[in-house]
Amino acid sequence: MIKTKPEEPAEAGSSTPQPKKRGRKRTKKRYFTEDTDAAIAEYLASTNQDERDKIFATRIHYPFYKLAENLIHTFKFYYTEVDDLEDLKHEVICFLLEKLDYFKPEKGSKAFSYFSIVGKNYLILYNNNKYAKKKKTADIMAADEDDGVLRQLGRDDRKQDIKDFIDYFTEYIDKHMFTMFKKEDDLRVCDAINILFKRRENLEIFNKKALYIYIREMTEVDTPVITKVTKKLKILYKDLYSQFQIEGYIKI
């Protein structure tokens, strides 16, 4: 993928400048349109990679670029490891591209909402790596007595087994997230937890209370919502882990 700023798609109609009408506020131009939704549906329906590449380059890349740009500036994700924000936008676009095949428009999900959620959560985690390390030394990092899912990650004797399982688990969540949860807050929490699982090797915290704070800051939702989603994922985790122990894999 080329990391240059994409050209804005040309609008239909006359190119002759029109005089501004006084007393009327100018409507902000939309970048994520009905055609973007249609293009995403066509992309997902196609099995031809050349056709997919063309659809993405001509009809999806620009909306993704603008979405990444707006997320960065709206939430001020300026503390990054890249020298140029264009590089950060490119990384977000690549991440959204990875998520494309997990999006299910037939479930009634809205593309703009879905990709805004996953894009924002990616940027929050990307932007907060240093913050996560600082949290490690905070008083709240006292030993957690809960013997839950996350603490299992630190047990050497089960490390590889858990790693293999969580790779399956996160892929399962990516595919079924919008079936499991319908409310936007629930989806934001679910995706935030899934991103933390995917990037667990970059996090040095496994304390449940600290993770709750981290997820709350990523999603800006209340603790009861996090608790509700976490309980549902914990039940799913146990069911899928039982399947994994028996069969050695999970049916995605």
JSON list of C-alpha atoms in Angstrom, two decimals:
[
{"chain": "A", "resi": 1, "resn": "MET", "atom": "CA", "xyz": [0.00, 0.00, 0.00]},
{"chain": "A", "resi": 2, "resn": "ILE", "atom": "CA", "xyz": [1.36, 3.45, -0.90]},
{"chain": "A", "resi": 3, "resn": "LYS", "atom": "CA", "xyz": [1.75, 5.80, 2.05]},
{"chain": "A", "resi": 4, "resn": "THR", "atom": "CA", "xyz": [0.97, 8.98, 0.16]},
{"chain": "A", "resi": 5, "resn": "LYS", "atom": "CA", "xyz": [-2.05, 11.11, 0.93]},
{"chain": "A", "resi": 6, "resn": "PRO", "atom": "CA", "xyz": [-4.92, 9.84, -1.24]},
{"chain": "A", "resi": 7, "resn": "GLU", "atom": "CA", "xyz": [-6.70, 12.09, -3.65]},
{"chain": "A", "resi": 8, "resn": "GLU", "atom": "CA", "xyz": [-10.27, 12.92, -2.74]},
{"chain": "A", "resi": 9, "resn": "PRO", "atom": "CA", "xyz": [-12.75, 11.24, -5.13]},
{"chain": "A", "resi": 10, "resn": "ALA", "atom": "CA", "xyz": [-14.15, 13.68, -7.68]},
{"chain": "A", "resi": 11, "resn": "GLU", "atom": "CA", "xyz": [-17.75, 14.78, -7.23]},
{"chain": "A", "resi": 12, "resn": "ALA", "atom": "CA", "xyz": [-20.27, 14.36, -9.98]},
{"chain": "A", "resi": 13, "resn": "GLY", "atom": "CA", "xyz": [-21.64, 17.46, -11.71]},
{"chain": "A", "resi": 14, "resn": "SER", "atom": "CA", "xyz": [-20.28, 20.77, -12.94]},
{"chain": "A", "resi": 15, "resn": "SER", "atom": "CA", "xyz": [-16.83, 21.90, -11.85]},
{"chain": "A", "resi": 16, "resn": "THR", "atom": "CA", "xyz": [-17.85, 25.58, -12.13]},
{"chain": "A", "resi": 17, "resn": "PRO", "atom": "CA", "xyz": [-17.60, 27.28, -8.71]},
{"chain": "A", "resi": 18, "resn": "GLN", "atom": "CA", "xyz": [-20.99, 28.21, -7.30]},
{"chain": "A", "resi": 19, "resn": "PRO", "atom": "CA", "xyz": [-21.56, 31.45, -5.36]},
{"chain": "A", "resi": 20, "resn": "LYS", "atom": "CA", "xyz": [-22.07, 31.03, -1.63]},
{"chain": "A", "resi": 21, "resn": "LYS", "atom": "CA", "xyz": [-25.53, 31.69, -0.32]},
{"chain": "A", "resi": 22, "resn": "ARG", "atom": "CA", "xyz": [-25.64, 34.15, 2.55]},
{"chain": "A", "resi": 23, "resn": "GLY", "atom": "CA", "xyz": [-27.25, 33.22, 5.79]},
{"chain": "A", "resi": 24, "resn": "ARG", "atom": "CA", "xyz": [-26.83, 29.45, 5.31]},
{"chain": "A", "resi": 25, "resn": "LYS", "atom": "CA", "xyz": [-24.26, 27.29, 7.03]},
{"chain": "A", "resi": 26, "resn": "ARG", "atom": "CA", "xyz": [-22.18, 25.25, 4.64]},
{"chain": "A", "resi": 27, "resn": "THR", "atom": "CA", "xyz": [-22.70, 21.50, 5.10]},
{"chain": "A", "resi": 28, "resn": "LYS", "atom": "CA", "xyz": [-19.55, 19.56, 5.89]},
{"chain": "A", "resi": 29, "resn": "LYS", "atom": "CA", "xyz": [-18.75, 17.07, 3.17]},
{"chain": "A", "resi": 30, "resn": "ARG", "atom": "CA", "xyz": [-19.12, 13.42, 4.15]},
{"chain": "A", "resi": 31, "resn": "TYR", "atom": "CA", "xyz": [-16.25, 11.06, 3.43]},
{"chain": "A", "resi": 32, "resn": "PHE", "atom": "CA", "xyz": [-17.86, 7.81, 4.63]},
{"chain": "A", "resi": 33, "resn": "THR", "atom": "CA", "xyz": [-20.84, 7.55, 2.30]},
{"chain": "A", "resi": 34, "resn": "GLU", "atom": "CA", "xyz": [-23.38, 5.02, 1.05]},
{"chain": "A", "resi": 35, "resn": "ASP", "atom": "CA", "xyz": [-20.92, 4.18, -1.72]},
{"chain": "A", "resi": 36, "resn": "THR", "atom": "CA", "xyz": [-18.32, 3.33, 0.94]},
{"chain": "A", "resi": 37, "resn": "ASP", "atom": "CA", "xyz": [-20.77, 0.87, 2.50]},
{"chain": "A", "resi": 38, "resn": "ALA", "atom": "CA", "xyz": [-21.52, -0.59, -0.94]},
{"chain": "A", "resi": 39, "resn": "ALA", "atom": "CA", "xyz": [-17.80, -0.84, -1.77]},
{"chain": "A", "resi": 40, "resn": "ILE", "atom": "CA", "xyz": [-17.09, -2.69, 1.48]},
{"chain": "A", "resi": 41, "resn": "ALA", "atom": "CA", "xyz": [-19.93, -5.13, 0.73]},
{"chain": "A", "resi": 42, "resn": "GLU", "atom": "CA", "xyz": [-18.56, -5.69, -2.80]},
{"chain": "A", "resi": 43, "resn": "TYR", "atom": "CA", "xyz": [-15.04, -6.15, -1.42]},
{"chain": "A", "resi": 44, "resn": "LEU", "atom": "CA", "xyz": [-16.23, -8.81, 1.02]},
{"chain": "A", "resi": 45, "resn": "ALA", "atom": "CA", "xyz": [-18.30, -10.59, -1.62]},
{"chain": "A", "resi": 46, "resn": "SER", "atom": "CA", "xyz": [-15.40, -10.84, -4.08]},
{"chain": "A", "resi": 47, "resn": "THR", "atom": "CA", "xyz": [-12.97, -13.76, -4.16]},
{"chain": "A", "resi": 48, "resn": "ASN", "atom": "CA", "xyz": [-10.77, -12.16, -6.82]},
{"chain": "A", "resi": 49, "resn": "GLN", "atom": "CA", "xyz": [-7.79, -10.42, -5.19]},
{"chain": "A", "resi": 50, "resn": "ASP", "atom": "CA", "xyz": [-7.20, -8.07, -8.12]},
{"chain": "A", "resi": 51, "resn": "GLU", "atom": "CA", "xyz": [-10.82, -6.94, -7.96]},
{"chain": "A", "resi": 52, "resn": "ARG", "atom": "CA", "xyz": [-10.56, -6.52, -4.20]},
{"chain": "A", "resi": 53, "resn": "ASP", "atom": "CA", "xyz": [-7.40, -4.42, -4.54]},
{"chain": "A", "resi": 54, "resn": "LYS", "atom": "CA", "xyz": [-9.09, -2.16, -7.09]},
{"chain": "A", "resi": 55, "resn": "ILE", "atom": "CA", "xyz": [-12.20, -1.67, -4.92]},
{"chain": "A", "resi": 56, "resn": "PHE", "atom": "CA", "xyz": [-10.06, -0.86, -1.90]},
{"chain": "A", "resi": 57, "resn": "ALA", "atom": "CA", "xyz": [-7.77, 1.54, -3.75]},
{"chain": "A", "resi": 58, "resn": "THR", "atom": "CA", "xyz": [-10.52, 3.48, -5.53]},
{"chain": "A", "resi": 59, "resn": "ARG", "atom": "CA", "xyz": [-13.43, 3.46, -3.06]},
{"chain": "A", "resi": 60, "resn": "ILE", "atom": "CA", "xyz": [-12.34, 2.42, 0.45]},
{"chain": "A", "resi": 61, "resn": "HIS", "atom": "CA", "xyz": [-8.82, 3.76, 0.96]},
{"chain": "A", "resi": 62, "resn": "TYR", "atom": "CA", "xyz": [-9.81, 7.45, 1.01]},
{"chain": "A", "resi": 63, "resn": "PRO", "atom": "CA", "xyz": [-12.64, 7.00, 3.57]},
{"chain": "A", "resi": 64, "resn": "PHE", "atom": "CA", "xyz": [-10.28, 4.95, 5.75]},
{"chain": "A", "resi": 65, "resn": "TYR", "atom": "CA", "xyz": [-7.62, 7.66, 5.40]},
{"chain": "A", "resi": 66, "resn": "LYS", "atom": "CA", "xyz": [-10.05, 10.38, 6.48]},
{"chain": "A", "resi": 67, "resn": "LEU", "atom": "CA", "xyz": [-11.36, 8.23, 9.32]},
{"chain": "A", "resi": 68, "resn": "ALA", "atom": "CA", "xyz": [-7.81, 7.68, 10.59]},
{"chain": "A", "resi": 69, "resn": "GLU", "atom": "CA", "xyz": [-7.05, 11.39, 10.25]},
{"chain": "A", "resi": 70, "resn": "ASN", "atom": "CA", "xyz": [-10.17, 12.42, 12.15]},
{"chain": "A", "resi": 71, "resn": "LEU", "atom": "CA", "xyz": [-9.58, 9.91, 14.94]},
{"chain": "A", "resi": 72, "resn": "ILE", "atom": "CA", "xyz": [-6.00, 11.11, 15.40]},
{"chain": "A", "resi": 73, "resn": "HIS", "atom": "CA", "xyz": [-6.94, 14.80, 15.55]},
{"chain": "A", "resi": 74, "resn": "THR", "atom": "CA", "xyz": [-10.23, 14.46, 17.42]},
{"chain": "A", "resi": 75, "resn": "PHE", "atom": "CA", "xyz": [-8.72, 12.43, 20.27]},
{"chain": "A", "resi": 76, "resn": "LYS", "atom": "CA", "xyz": [-5.25, 14.02, 19.99]},
{"chain": "A", "resi": 77, "resn": "PHE", "atom": "CA", "xyz": [-3.22, 10.86, 19.43]},
{"chain": "A", "resi": 78, "resn": "TYR", "atom": "CA", "xyz": [-0.01, 12.77, 18.93]},
{"chain": "A", "resi": 79, "resn": "TYR", "atom": "CA", "xyz": [2.35, 10.88, 21.24]},
{"chain": "A", "resi": 80, "resn": "THR", "atom": "CA", "xyz": [3.58, 8.16, 18.92]},
{"chain": "A", "resi": 81, "resn": "GLU", "atom": "CA", "xyz": [6.77, 6.43, 17.85]},
{"chain": "A", "resi": 82, "resn": "VAL", "atom": "CA", "xyz": [6.56, 7.73, 14.28]},
{"chain": "A", "resi": 83, "resn": "ASP", "atom": "CA", "xyz": [8.09, 10.98, 13.02]},
{"chain": "A", "resi": 84, "resn": "ASP", "atom": "CA", "xyz": [5.28, 11.82, 10.64]},
{"chain": "A", "resi": 85, "resn": "LEU", "atom": "CA", "xyz": [1.53, 11.53, 11.31]},
{"chain": "A", "resi": 86, "resn": "GLU", "atom": "CA", "xyz": [1.11, 10.30, 7.73]},
{"chain": "A", "resi": 87, "resn": "ASP", "atom": "CA", "xyz": [2.97, 7.16, 8.81]},
{"chain": "A", "resi": 88, "resn": "LEU", "atom": "CA", "xyz": [0.58, 6.73, 11.73]},
{"chain": "A", "resi": 89, "resn": "LYS", "atom": "CA", "xyz": [-2.41, 7.15, 9.41]},
{"chain": "A", "resi": 90, "resn": "HIS", "atom": "CA", "xyz": [-0.93, 4.47, 7.17]},
{"chain": "A", "resi": 91, "resn": "GLU", "atom": "CA", "xyz": [-0.61, 2.11, 10.14]},
{"chain": "A", "resi": 92, "resn": "VAL", "atom": "CA", "xyz": [-4.25, 2.70, 11.08]},
{"chain": "A", "resi": 93, "resn": "ILE", "atom": "CA", "xyz": [-5.36, 2.06, 7.48]},
{"chain": "A", "resi": 94, "resn": "CYS", "atom": "CA", "xyz": [-3.41, -1.22, 7.44]},
{"chain": "A", "resi": 95, "resn": "PHE", "atom": "CA", "xyz": [-5.07, -2.23, 10.71]},
{"chain": "A", "resi": 96, "resn": "LEU", "atom": "CA", "xyz": [-8.54, -1.40, 9.34]},
{"chain": "A", "resi": 97, "resn": "LEU", "atom": "CA", "xyz": [-7.73, -3.41, 6.22]},
{"chain": "A", "resi": 98, "resn": "GLU", "atom": "CA", "xyz": [-6.90, -6.41, 8.43]},
{"chain": "A", "resi": 99, "resn": "LYS", "atom": "CA", "xyz": [-10.30, -6.00, 10.07]},
{"chain": "A", "resi": 100, "resn": "LEU", "atom": "CA", "xyz": [-12.26, -5.82, 6.81]},
{"chain": "A", "resi": 101, "resn": "ASP", "atom": "CA", "xyz": [-12.87, -9.55, 6.49]},
{"chain": "A", "resi": 102, "resn": "TYR", "atom": "CA", "xyz": [-14.23, -9.69, 10.04]},
{"chain": "A", "resi": 103, "resn": "PHE", "atom": "CA", "xyz": [-16.92, -7.09, 9.34]},
{"chain": "A", "resi": 104, "resn": "LYS", "atom": "CA", "xyz": [-20.38, -8.61, 8.75]},
{"chain": "A", "resi": 105, "resn": "PRO", "atom": "CA", "xyz": [-22.77, -6.13, 7.06]},
{"chain": "A", "resi": 106, "resn": "GLU", "atom": "CA", "xyz": [-25.44, -8.83, 6.80]},
{"chain": "A", "resi": 107, "resn": "LYS", "atom": "CA", "xyz": [-25.73, -8.73, 10.62]},
{"chain": "A", "resi": 108, "resn": "GLY", "atom": "CA", "xyz": [-27.00, -5.15, 10.40]},
{"chain": "A", "resi": 109, "resn": "SER", "atom": "CA", "xyz": [-23.76, -3.60, 11.62]},
{"chain": "A", "resi": 110, "resn": "LYS", "atom": "CA", "xyz": [-22.82, -0.14, 10.37]},
{"chain": "A", "resi": 111, "resn": "ALA", "atom": "CA", "xyz": [-19.39, 0.06, 8.74]},
{"chain": "A", "resi": 112, "resn": "PHE", "atom": "CA", "xyz": [-18.62, 3.57, 10.01]},
{"chain": "A", "resi": 113, "resn": "SER", "atom": "CA", "xyz": [-19.44, 2.61, 13.61]},
{"chain": "A", "resi": 114, "resn": "TYR", "atom": "CA", "xyz": [-17.47, -0.64, 13.43]},
{"chain": "A", "resi": 115, "resn": "PHE", "atom": "CA", "xyz": [-14.31, 0.83, 11.92]},
{"chain": "A", "resi": 116, "resn": "SER", "atom": "CA", "xyz": [-14.47, 3.91, 14.15]},
{"chain": "A", "resi": 117, "resn": "ILE", "atom": "CA", "xyz": [-14.53, 1.67, 17.21]},
{"chain": "A", "resi": 118, "resn": "VAL", "atom": "CA", "xyz": [-11.66, -0.60, 16.17]},
{"chain": "A", "resi": 119, "resn": "GLY", "atom": "CA", "xyz": [-9.61, 2.32, 14.82]},
{"chain": "A", "resi": 120, "resn": "LYS", "atom": "CA", "xyz": [-9.99, 4.34, 18.01]},
{"chain": "A", "resi": 121, "resn": "ASN", "atom": "CA", "xyz": [-9.14, 1.37, 20.23]},
{"chain": "A", "resi": 122, "resn": "TYR", "atom": "CA", "xyz": [-6.05, 0.62, 18.14]},
{"chain": "A", "resi": 123, "resn": "LEU", "atom": "CA", "xyz": [-4.87, 4.20, 18.52]},
{"chain": "A", "resi": 124, "resn": "ILE", "atom": "CA", "xyz": [-5.55, 4.29, 22.25]},
{"chain": "A", "resi": 125, "resn": "LEU", "atom": "CA", "xyz": [-3.50, 1.17, 22.86]},
{"chain": "A", "resi": 126, "resn": "TYR", "atom": "CA", "xyz": [-0.78, 2.38, 20.48]},
{"chain": "A", "resi": 127, "resn": "ASN", "atom": "CA", "xyz": [-0.68, 5.75, 22.21]},
{"chain": "A", "resi": 128, "resn": "ASN", "atom": "CA", "xyz": [-0.72, 4.40, 25.76]},
{"chain": "A", "resi": 129, "resn": "ASN", "atom": "CA", "xyz": [2.13, 1.87, 25.81]},
{"chain": "A", "resi": 130, "resn": "LYS", "atom": "CA", "xyz": [4.27, 4.08, 28.03]},
{"chain": "A", "resi": 131, "resn": "TYR", "atom": "CA", "xyz": [1.27, 4.85, 30.19]},
{"chain": "A", "resi": 132, "resn": "ALA", "atom": "CA", "xyz": [0.68, 1.13, 30.72]},
{"chain": "A", "resi": 133, "resn": "LYS", "atom": "CA", "xyz": [4.24, 0.67, 32.00]},
{"chain": "A", "resi": 134, "resn": "LYS", "atom": "CA", "xyz": [3.79, 3.59, 34.38]},
{"chain": "A", "resi": 135, "resn": "LYS", "atom": "CA", "xyz": [0.61, 2.00, 35.73]},
{"chain": "A", "resi": 136, "resn": "LYS", "atom": "CA", "xyz": [2.62, -1.06, 36.66]},
{"chain": "A", "resi": 137, "resn": "THR", "atom": "CA", "xyz": [4.30, 0.80, 39.52]},
{"chain": "A", "resi": 138, "resn": "ALA", "atom": "CA", "xyz": [1.12, 2.38, 40.87]},
{"chain": "A", "resi": 139, "resn": "ASP", "atom": "CA", "xyz": [-0.33, 1.38, 44.24]},
{"chain": "A", "resi": 140, "resn": "ILE", "atom": "CA", "xyz": [-3.22, -0.33, 42.50]},
{"chain": "A", "resi": 141, "resn": "MET", "atom": "CA", "xyz": [-0.78, -2.90, 41.20]},
{"chain": "A", "resi": 142, "resn": "ALA", "atom": "CA", "xyz": [-0.92, -4.76, 44.50]},
{"chain": "A", "resi": 143, "resn": "ALA", "atom": "CA", "xyz": [-1.21, -8.53, 44.02]},
{"chain": "A", "resi": 144, "resn": "ASP", "atom": "CA", "xyz": [-4.64, -9.53, 42.78]},
{"chain": "A", "resi": 145, "resn": "GLU", "atom": "CA", "xyz": [-6.18, -12.47, 44.56]},
{"chain": "A", "resi": 146, "resn": "ASP", "atom": "CA", "xyz": [-8.47, -13.25, 41.65]},
{"chain": "A", "resi": 147, "resn": "ASP", "atom": "CA", "xyz": [-7.44, -16.48, 39.91]},
{"chain": "A", "resi": 148, "resn": "GLY", "atom": "CA", "xyz": [-9.05, -15.45, 36.64]},
{"chain": "A", "resi": 149, "resn": "VAL", "atom": "CA", "xyz": [-8.22, -15.78, 32.98]},
{"chain": "A", "resi": 150, "resn": "LEU", "atom": "CA", "xyz": [-5.57, -13.08, 32.68]},
{"chain": "A", "resi": 151, "resn": "ARG", "atom": "CA", "xyz": [-3.40, -14.39, 35.54]},
{"chain": "A", "resi": 152, "resn": "GLN", "atom": "CA", "xyz": [-3.03, -17.69, 33.71]},
{"chain": "A", "resi": 153, "resn": "LEU", "atom": "CA", "xyz": [-0.90, -15.89, 31.14]},
{"chain": "A", "resi": 154, "resn": "GLY", "atom": "CA", "xyz": [1.92, -15.60, 33.66]},
{"chain": "A", "resi": 155, "resn": "ARG", "atom": "CA", "xyz": [2.22, -19.29, 34.50]},
{"chain": "A", "resi": 156, "resn": "ASP", "atom": "CA", "xyz": [5.29, -20.68, 32.77]},
{"chain": "A", "resi": 157, "resn": "ASP", "atom": "CA", "xyz": [4.03, -24.25, 32.67]},
{"chain": "A", "resi": 158, "resn": "ARG", "atom": "CA", "xyz": [0.94, -23.24, 30.69]},
{"chain": "A", "resi": 159, "resn": "LYS", "atom": "CA", "xyz": [2.34, -20.31, 28.75]},
{"chain": "A", "resi": 160, "resn": "GLN", "atom": "CA", "xyz": [2.53, -21.90, 25.30]},
{"chain": "A", "resi": 161, "resn": "ASP", "atom": "CA", "xyz": [-0.79, -23.68, 25.69]},
{"chain": "A", "resi": 162, "resn": "ILE", "atom": "CA", "xyz": [-2.54, -20.46, 26.70]},
{"chain": "A", "resi": 163, "resn": "LYS", "atom": "CA", "xyz": [-0.81, -18.52, 23.91]},
{"chain": "A", "resi": 164, "resn": "ASP", "atom": "CA", "xyz": [-2.05, -20.94, 21.25]},
{"chain": "A", "resi": 165, "resn": "PHE", "atom": "CA", "xyz": [-5.56, -20.86, 22.69]},
{"chain": "A", "resi": 166, "resn": "ILE", "atom": "CA", "xyz": [-5.75, -17.06, 22.91]},
{"chain": "A", "resi": 167, "resn": "ASP", "atom": "CA", "xyz": [-4.71, -16.79, 19.26]},
{"chain": "A", "resi": 168, "resn": "TYR", "atom": "CA", "xyz": [-7.82, -18.83, 18.44]},
{"chain": "A", "resi": 169, "resn": "PHE", "atom": "CA", "xyz": [-9.91, -16.96, 21.01]},
{"chain": "A", "resi": 170, "resn": "THR", "atom": "CA", "xyz": [-9.14, -13.49, 19.62]},
{"chain": "A", "resi": 171, "resn": "GLU", "atom": "CA", "xyz": [-9.88, -14.63, 16.08]},
{"chain": "A", "resi": 172, "resn": "TYR", "atom": "CA", "xyz": [-13.21, -16.03, 17.28]},
{"chain": "A", "resi": 173, "resn": "ILE", "atom": "CA", "xyz": [-14.08, -12.71, 18.96]},
{"chain": "A", "resi": 174, "resn": "ASP", "atom": "CA", "xyz": [-13.18, -10.77, 15.80]},
{"chain": "A", "resi": 175, "resn": "LYS", "atom": "CA", "xyz": [-15.59, -12.88, 13.78]},
{"chain": "A", "resi": 176, "resn": "HIS", "atom": "CA", "xyz": [-18.50, -13.08, 16.23]},
{"chain": "A", "resi": 177, "resn": "MET", "atom": "CA", "xyz": [-18.27, -9.78, 18.13]},
{"chain": "A", "resi": 178, "resn": "PHE", "atom": "CA", "xyz": [-21.22, -8.14, 16.41]},
{"chain": "A", "resi": 179, "resn": "THR", "atom": "CA", "xyz": [-23.38, -11.21, 16.95]},
{"chain": "A", "resi": 180, "resn": "MET", "atom": "CA", "xyz": [-22.53, -11.41, 20.65]},
{"chain": "A", "resi": 181, "resn": "PHE", "atom": "CA", "xyz": [-23.07, -7.72, 21.41]},
{"chain": "A", "resi": 182, "resn": "LYS", "atom": "CA", "xyz": [-25.49, -5.20, 19.91]},
{"chain": "A", "resi": 183, "resn": "LYS", "atom": "CA", "xyz": [-24.95, -2.05, 22.01]},
{"chain": "A", "resi": 184, "resn": "GLU", "atom": "CA", "xyz": [-22.13, 0.28, 20.98]},
{"chain": "A", "resi": 185, "resn": "ASP", "atom": "CA", "xyz": [-20.67, 0.53, 24.50]},
{"chain": "A", "resi": 186, "resn": "ASP", "atom": "CA", "xyz": [-20.57, -3.27, 24.80]},
{"chain": "A", "resi": 187, "resn": "LEU", "atom": "CA", "xyz": [-18.86, -3.53, 21.42]},
{"chain": "A", "resi": 188, "resn": "ARG", "atom": "CA", "xyz": [-16.25, -0.95, 22.37]},
{"chain": "A", "resi": 189, "resn": "VAL", "atom": "CA", "xyz": [-15.42, -2.85, 25.56]},
{"chain": "A", "resi": 190, "resn": "CYS", "atom": "CA", "xyz": [-15.33, -6.21, 23.77]},
{"chain": "A", "resi": 191, "resn": "ASP", "atom": "CA", "xyz": [-12.99, -4.91, 21.09]},
{"chain": "A", "resi": 192, "resn": "ALA", "atom": "CA", "xyz": [-10.77, -3.19, 23.67]},
{"chain": "A", "resi": 193, "resn": "ILE", "atom": "CA", "xyz": [-10.40, -6.43, 25.64]},
{"chain": "A", "resi": 194, "resn": "ASN", "atom": "CA", "xyz": [-9.69, -8.33, 22.43]},
{"chain": "A", "resi": 195, "resn": "ILE", "atom": "CA", "xyz": [-6.97, -5.87, 21.43]},
{"chain": "A", "resi": 196, "resn": "LEU", "atom": "CA", "xyz": [-5.38, -6.21, 24.87]},
{"chain": "A", "resi": 197, "resn": "PHE", "atom": "CA", "xyz": [-5.33, -9.98, 24.48]},
{"chain": "A", "resi": 198, "resn": "LYS", "atom": "CA", "xyz": [-3.77, -9.67, 21.01]},
{"chain": "A", "resi": 199, "resn": "ARG", "atom": "CA", "xyz": [-1.07, -7.33, 22.26]},
{"chain": "A", "resi": 200, "resn": "ARG", "atom": "CA", "xyz": [-0.58, -9.02, 25.63]},
{"chain": "A", "resi": 201, "resn": "GLU", "atom": "CA", "xyz": [3.15, -9.47, 25.05]},
{"chain": "A", "resi": 202, "resn": "ASN", "atom": "CA", "xyz": [3.56, -5.68, 24.97]},
{"chain": "A", "resi": 203, "resn": "LEU", "atom": "CA", "xyz": [1.76, -5.22, 28.28]},
{"chain": "A", "resi": 204, "resn": "GLU", "atom": "CA", "xyz": [3.45, -5.77, 31.60]},
{"chain": "A", "resi": 205, "resn": "ILE", "atom": "CA", "xyz": [0.27, -5.74, 33.67]},
{"chain": "A", "resi": 206, "resn": "PHE", "atom": "CA", "xyz": [-1.98, -8.64, 34.56]},
{"chain": "A", "resi": 207, "resn": "ASN", "atom": "CA", "xyz": [-3.73, -7.21, 37.61]},
{"chain": "A", "resi": 208, "resn": "LYS", "atom": "CA", "xyz": [-7.48, -7.24, 37.14]},
{"chain": "A", "resi": 209, "resn": "LYS", "atom": "CA", "xyz": [-8.14, -3.87, 38.79]},
{"chain": "A", "resi": 210, "resn": "ALA", "atom": "CA", "xyz": [-5.47, -2.14, 36.72]},
{"chain": "A", "resi": 211, "resn": "LEU", "atom": "CA", "xyz": [-6.83, -3.69, 33.52]},
{"chain": "A", "resi": 212, "resn": "TYR", "atom": "CA", "xyz": [-10.31, -2.41, 34.38]},
{"chain": "A", "resi": 213, "resn": "ILE", "atom": "CA", "xyz": [-8.89, 1.10, 34.65]},
{"chain": "A", "resi": 214, "resn": "TYR", "atom": "CA", "xyz": [-7.01, 0.68, 31.38]},
{"chain": "A", "resi": 215, "resn": "ILE", "atom": "CA", "xyz": [-10.10, -0.59, 29.53]},
{"chain": "A", "resi": 216, "resn": "ARG", "atom": "CA", "xyz": [-12.23, 2.20, 31.01]},
{"chain": "A", "resi": 217, "resn": "GLU", "atom": "CA", "xyz": [-9.78, 4.78, 29.72]},
{"chain": "A", "resi": 218, "resn": "MET", "atom": "CA", "xyz": [-9.75, 3.12, 26.28]},
{"chain": "A", "resi": 219, "resn": "THR", "atom": "CA", "xyz": [-13.53, 2.97, 25.96]},
{"chain": "A", "resi": 220, "resn": "GLU", "atom": "CA", "xyz": [-14.82, 5.79, 28.19]},
{"chain": "A", "resi": 221, "resn": "VAL", "atom": "CA", "xyz": [-17.62, 3.58, 29.54]},
{"chain": "A", "resi": 222, "resn": "ASP", "atom": "CA", "xyz": [-18.66, 2.88, 33.11]},
{"chain": "A", "resi": 223, "resn": "THR", "atom": "CA", "xyz": [-17.28, -0.04, 35.10]},
{"chain": "A", "resi": 224, "resn": "PRO", "atom": "CA", "xyz": [-20.64, -1.94, 35.19]},
{"chain": "A", "resi": 225, "resn": "VAL", "atom": "CA", "xyz": [-20.54, -2.19, 31.39]},
{"chain": "A", "resi": 226, "resn": "ILE", "atom": "CA", "xyz": [-16.99, -3.54, 31.50]},
{"chain": "A", "resi": 227, "resn": "THR", "atom": "CA", "xyz": [-18.01, -6.04, 34.17]},
{"chain": "A", "resi": 228, "resn": "LYS", "atom": "CA", "xyz": [-21.01, -7.23, 32.14]},
{"chain": "A", "resi": 229, "resn": "VAL", "atom": "CA", "xyz": [-18.96, -7.75, 28.96]},
{"chain": "A", "resi": 230, "resn": "THR", "atom": "CA", "xyz": [-16.08, -9.34, 30.87]},
{"chain": "A", "resi": 231, "resn": "LYS", "atom": "CA", "xyz": [-18.41, -11.87, 32.51]},
{"chain": "A", "resi": 232, "resn": "LYS", "atom": "CA", "xyz": [-19.83, -12.89, 29.14]},
{"chain": "A", "resi": 233, "resn": "LEU", "atom": "CA", "xyz": [-16.34, -13.22, 27.63]},
{"chain": "A", "resi": 234, "resn": "LYS", "atom": "CA", "xyz": [-15.17, -15.20, 30.64]},
{"chain": "A", "resi": 235, "resn": "ILE", "atom": "CA", "xyz": [-17.98, -17.74, 30.16]},
{"chain": "A", "resi": 236, "resn": "LEU", "atom": "CA", "xyz": [-17.15, -17.95, 26.46]},
{"chain": "A", "resi": 237, "resn": "TYR", "atom": "CA", "xyz": [-13.45, -18.32, 27.31]},
{"chain": "A", "resi": 238, "resn": "LYS", "atom": "CA", "xyz": [-14.13, -21.32, 29.55]},
{"chain": "A", "resi": 239, "resn": "ASP", "atom": "CA", "xyz": [-16.41, -23.00, 26.99]},
{"chain": "A", "resi": 240, "resn": "LEU", "atom": "CA", "xyz": [-13.96, -22.52, 24.13]},
{"chain": "A", "resi": 241, "resn": "TYR", "atom": "CA", "xyz": [-10.99, -23.58, 26.24]},
{"chain": "A", "resi": 242, "resn": "SER", "atom": "CA", "xyz": [-12.76, -26.86, 27.03]},
{"chain": "A", "resi": 243, "resn": "GLN", "atom": "CA", "xyz": [-13.20, -27.37, 23.28]},
{"chain": "A", "resi": 244, "resn": "PHE", "atom": "CA", "xyz": [-9.54, -26.47, 22.70]},
{"chain": "A", "resi": 245, "resn": "GLN", "atom": "CA", "xyz": [-8.34, -28.99, 25.29]},
{"chain": "A", "resi": 246, "resn": "ILE", "atom": "CA", "xyz": [-10.33, -31.78, 23.66]},
{"chain": "A", "resi": 247, "resn": "GLU", "atom": "CA", "xyz": [-9.80, -31.02, 19.97]},
{"chain": "A", "resi": 248, "resn": "GLY", "atom": "CA", "xyz": [-6.64, -28.91, 19.97]},
{"chain": "A", "resi": 249, "resn": "TYR", "atom": "CA", "xyz": [-8.30, -26.06, 18.09]},
{"chain": "A", "resi": 250, "resn": "ILE", "atom": "CA", "xyz": [-11.46, -23.89, 18.06]},
{"chain": "A", "resi": 251, "resn": "LYS", "atom": "CA", "xyz": [-14.08, -23.93, 15.32]},
{"chain": "A", "resi": 252, "resn": "ILE", "atom": "CA", "xyz": [-14.10, -20.32, 14.19]}
]
